[in-house]
Amino acid sequence: MANIQEVAKKAGVSVATVSRVLNNHSSVSTRTRLRVESAIKELNYEPSMLGRNLRNSESRLLLVLIPSIANPFYTEIINGIQNTALSHQYNILLCETDSNPKRENIFFNMVKNKLADGIISMDPAVNKQKLTELADNHSIILCSEYDEEGSIPYVSIDSELAAYHAVKHLIQLGNKKIALINSDEKFLYARQRRQGYERALKEYGLPIREEWIYHTTQLDFQDGVHAMRMLLRLEEKPSAVFAVSDTLAIGALKEIKAIGLRVPHDIAVVGFDNIGFSNMTNPSLTTISQPMYKMGSTAATMLIHHIQNRKVESTILDHELIIRESTMG
Amino acid sequence: MANIQEVAKKAGVSVATVSRVLNNHSSVSTRTRLRVESAIKELNYEPSMLGRNLRNSESRLLLVLIPSIANPFYTEIINGIQNTALSHQYNILLCETDSNPKRENIFFNMVKNKLADGIISMDPAVNKQKLTELADNHSIILCSEYDEEGSIPYVSIDSELAAYHAVKHLIQLGNKKIALINSDEKFLYARQRRQGYERALKEYGLPIREEWIYHTTQLDFQDGVHAMRMLLRLEEKPSAVFAVSDTLAIGALKEIKAIGLRVPHDIAVVGFDNIGFSNMTNPSLTTISQPMYKMGSTAATMLIHHIQNRKVESTILDHELIIRESTMG
DNA sequence: GCCATAATTGTAATCGATTACATTTTTTTG
DNA sequence: CAAAAAAATGTAATCGATTACAATTATGGC
């Protein structure tokens, strides 16, 4: 690949002039501009991002941190991020962290090293301390999962309220024995959703029974299967289940069927996220829909504003209860 | 962030010595090494990738091109790529192309500009010509989808044979009216899978009926739903369906149920890919399992070898038929 | 203690761009 | 037509690292 020197030589001008042509400076005469442009074409020259970034301290690249691409929850969010970023001439790079601090570190370093201009983190297990440190000097936005006390701007939904709505829906259908399949409560969203679950139960005078609250380690289908298996082994079985993610809920559906019970007749199920699959299950899944595309585009806009040193404020978006077959016979 | 100059000044040495410490050169005395190391710690210094890359023409970053992260097919492949890359001190960046040439171009440029060392492309709609041009001077591997005549090394499976196996399985269960839900035959895998389908039918003396072959534009669940709906409207309905992707097959399952028919009793269904969800559907899905992790790790190994100027040869991996409820009562 | 040799360390060029400032060329004006 | 002002272009420093080569210091042999 040719470099700017060769273009300059071929066009019979200095590198400065070539650079001016590249960056559309007005102070180049039409005649030289044309000469330079034809030299660029002839040599098939494309400017090196590396050299440019080094000089400009800007890469126009945004990093999106997700724990795993296996989780379909992120799909629409990423779409939102991507489209918004592109419309501002930014590109995004997806970084799978596996919630592994070492990998995260690599991506943090990319920002420190100006290989990327900012980060949208959706990893609930991210190292908050390191992230906060990084946020002192760099642009970072949290999406979906956030830190209540932290100083990093975020966009998310009101998980507590959403869970409350989900459980209230189950109660209003006549369920009195409602189980919760939660993930690890080290995650904020898990704590919030549990609170919403408990608030709904309390409000309707229903008891909170610890044995009806099951915690999974991850969010895979298999975790849902296993959680449901445990709940169905209880002396007093629940008549409804609220799972904090659709993947868990779908695993639960599978296990309920496997054991010969019917949904929603014997056990009603509500999920959370409204992933694409939730409408493909049998029965289709009642769930809480997060405004995922909006969340992504908001996060991207916030990040870009932050990079431009504009003020950004954390945002809470609305959710919606999507009622399908798993709660309505 | 401190730079190498400041470290040098603080340690009372030259930048060359600092660089030597950073790169573990043996010619640094223990005493100066310690002085430099403590200066690095004190200043919280981390070397700039940008400066380093510019000098070394190496980024140790690999690009992975996928059309969409929504397709769960890529999940395990990416795992394989990621782990292999990491074990060779390479990091990967996921690039969603949306099969959009403009976006692809951005990522191609990253390689040209030394922002990344190579590409693994899994986008079947990738611009073959541009890719081939790029492959002249850069390291590129095709994964899963490839070009028969092209010169770019690939790793894939024998789609024709796999489809043949899938359809043969249906035939051996007694099915004589077998439909094919295929995707657009502009894709090589679609053409190959159709060939396998036809070979199996021919071998057993069954007719190939065009109305039983449905082409979808994409691979979403909805496309499967729609395809199945069309097939079920036919005068003479098929008794079995082979879909070239699990997502299509799952959509088909949904539609069969919706119309009141039973799987596999009325219609047997076979998918392709063995995505995580295929075991969560009701009934669970018989499918062709691609060795996805292996495919990913092979692709990564090939790419790294190519970057190191070692010889790489295209590879075809084995598939496996996974028999589940959708074909076995 | 002196010289040869080996072990350290430093100097300065380099990678490929951008840009402040200096210089040259062109245009305007009286 | 000369001087002043404006426009166009060039020179060289800069971003942050690496490394060939040069220079210095340490070590060993006699």
Coordinates of C-alpha atoms in Angstrom, one line a residue, chain A residues 1 44 46-51 53-55 57 61 63 66 68-70 72 74-75 78-79 82-83 86 91-98 103 106-107 109-110 112-115 133 138 221-222 225 247 250-251 253-254 257-258 275-284 325, chain B residues 1 44 46-51 53-55 57-58 61 63 66 68-70 72 74-75 78-79 82-83 86 91-98 103 106-107 109-110 112-115 138 221-222 225 247 250-251 253-254 257-258 275-284 325:
Chain A
M1 CA 0.0 0.0 0.0
N44 CA -4.7 3.2 -5.1
E46 CA -5.9 4.8 1.2
P47 CA -4.8 6.8 4.3
S48 CA -3.6 4.7 7.2
M49 CA -5.9 4.8 10.1
L50 CA -3.0 4.0 12.3
G51 CA -1.0 7.1 11.4
N53 CA -5.3 8.0 14.8
L54 CA -1.9 8.4 16.3
R55 CA -1.9 12.0 15.3
S57 CA -6.2 10.7 19.0
L61 CA -14.5 3.2 16.7
L63 CA -16.5 -0.8 21.7
I66 CA -21.3 -8.1 26.0
S68 CA -21.7 -13.6 25.5
I69 CA -23.3 -13.3 22.0
A70 CA -25.2 -16.5 22.8
P72 CA -30.3 -13.2 22.2
Y74 CA -28.5 -8.3 23.1
T75 CA -29.4 -8.7 19.5
I78 CA -26.8 -4.0 19.3
N79 CA -28.9 -3.1 16.2
Q82 CA -25.0 0.0 15.4
N83 CA -27.5 2.1 13.4
L86 CA -23.2 4.6 11.8
N91 CA -18.3 2.0 13.7
I92 CA -18.8 -0.5 16.4
L93 CA -16.8 -3.5 17.4
L94 CA -18.4 -6.2 19.4
C95 CA -16.4 -7.5 22.3
E96 CA -17.3 -10.8 24.0
T97 CA -16.0 -10.6 27.5
D98 CA -17.2 -13.9 28.9
R103 CA -10.5 -10.0 28.4
I106 CA -7.8 -5.9 26.8
F107 CA -10.8 -3.8 25.7
N109 CA -6.7 -0.9 27.0
M110 CA -8.0 -0.3 23.5
K112 CA -6.8 3.9 26.9
N113 CA -4.6 3.5 23.8
K114 CA -6.9 5.4 21.5
L115 CA -7.7 2.4 19.5
E133 CA -11.4 4.5 37.0
H138 CA -12.7 8.2 28.9
F221 CA -31.9 -22.9 28.9
Q222 CA -30.4 -25.6 30.9
V225 CA -34.7 -26.6 33.0
T247 CA -34.1 -18.2 28.2
I250 CA -38.1 -21.4 28.0
G251 CA -36.1 -24.0 29.9
L253 CA -41.5 -24.6 29.8
K254 CA -39.5 -27.5 28.5
K257 CA -43.9 -30.4 29.6
A258 CA -41.4 -33.1 30.2
I275 CA -36.4 -12.3 22.8
G276 CA -37.2 -13.4 19.2
F277 CA -37.7 -17.0 20.3
S278 CA -40.2 -16.2 23.0
N279 CA -42.9 -16.1 20.3
M280 CA -41.8 -19.4 18.8
T281 CA -42.1 -21.6 21.8
N282 CA -45.1 -23.8 22.4
P283 CA -47.0 -22.3 24.1
S284 CA -45.7 -18.9 23.2
E325 CA -50.3 -18.3 25.6
Chain B
M1 CA -1.6 8.5 30.4
N44 CA 0.8 3.7 35.9
E46 CA 0.8 1.3 29.7
P47 CA 2.4 1.2 26.3
S48 CA 0.3 2.7 23.5
M49 CA -0.9 0.1 21.1
L50 CA -1.2 2.8 18.5
G51 CA 2.5 3.7 18.6
N53 CA 1.3 -1.0 15.9
L54 CA 2.4 1.8 13.7
R55 CA 6.0 0.8 14.2
S57 CA 2.8 -3.2 11.5
E58 CA 1.0 -5.7 13.8
L61 CA -6.3 -8.2 16.4
L63 CA -11.7 -9.6 12.7
I66 CA -20.7 -12.3 10.6
S68 CA -25.9 -10.9 12.0
I69 CA -25.4 -11.9 15.6
A70 CA -29.0 -12.8 15.8
P72 CA -27.3 -18.5 17.0
Y74 CA -22.4 -18.5 14.9
T75 CA -22.2 -18.7 18.7
I78 CA -17.1 -17.8 17.6
N79 CA -16.3 -19.5 20.9
Q82 CA -12.0 -16.8 20.4
N83 CA -10.3 -19.5 22.5
L86 CA -6.5 -16.0 22.8
N91 CA -7.9 -10.9 20.3
I92 CA -10.9 -11.0 18.1
L93 CA -13.4 -8.3 17.2
L94 CA -16.8 -9.3 16.0
C95 CA -18.0 -7.3 13.0
E96 CA -21.7 -7.4 12.1
T97 CA -21.9 -6.8 8.4
D98 CA -25.6 -7.1 7.8
R103 CA -19.9 -2.0 6.3
I106 CA -14.9 -0.5 6.7
F107 CA -13.6 -3.8 8.1
N109 CA -10.0 -1.2 5.5
M110 CA -9.1 -2.0 9.0
K112 CA -5.4 -2.7 5.0
N113 CA -4.6 -0.1 7.5
K114 CA -3.0 -2.6 9.9
L115 CA -5.6 -2.0 12.5
H138 CA -3.6 -10.0 3.5
F221 CA -38.2 -18.0 12.4
Q222 CA -40.9 -16.1 10.5
V225 CA -43.5 -20.1 9.6
T247 CA -34.4 -21.4 12.8
I250 CA -38.4 -24.2 14.4
G251 CA -40.7 -21.7 12.5
L253 CA -42.7 -26.6 13.9
K254 CA -44.6 -23.6 15.1
K257 CA -48.8 -26.9 15.6
A258 CA -50.7 -23.8 14.8
I275 CA -28.3 -24.6 17.6
G276 CA -28.8 -24.5 21.4
F277 CA -32.5 -23.9 21.0
S278 CA -33.1 -27.0 18.9
N279 CA -33.2 -29.1 22.0
M280 CA -35.6 -26.7 23.8
T281 CA -38.4 -26.8 21.3
N282 CA -41.4 -29.0 21.7
P283 CA -40.9 -31.5 20.3
S284 CA -37.2 -31.3 20.3
E325 CA -38.4 -36.1 18.9

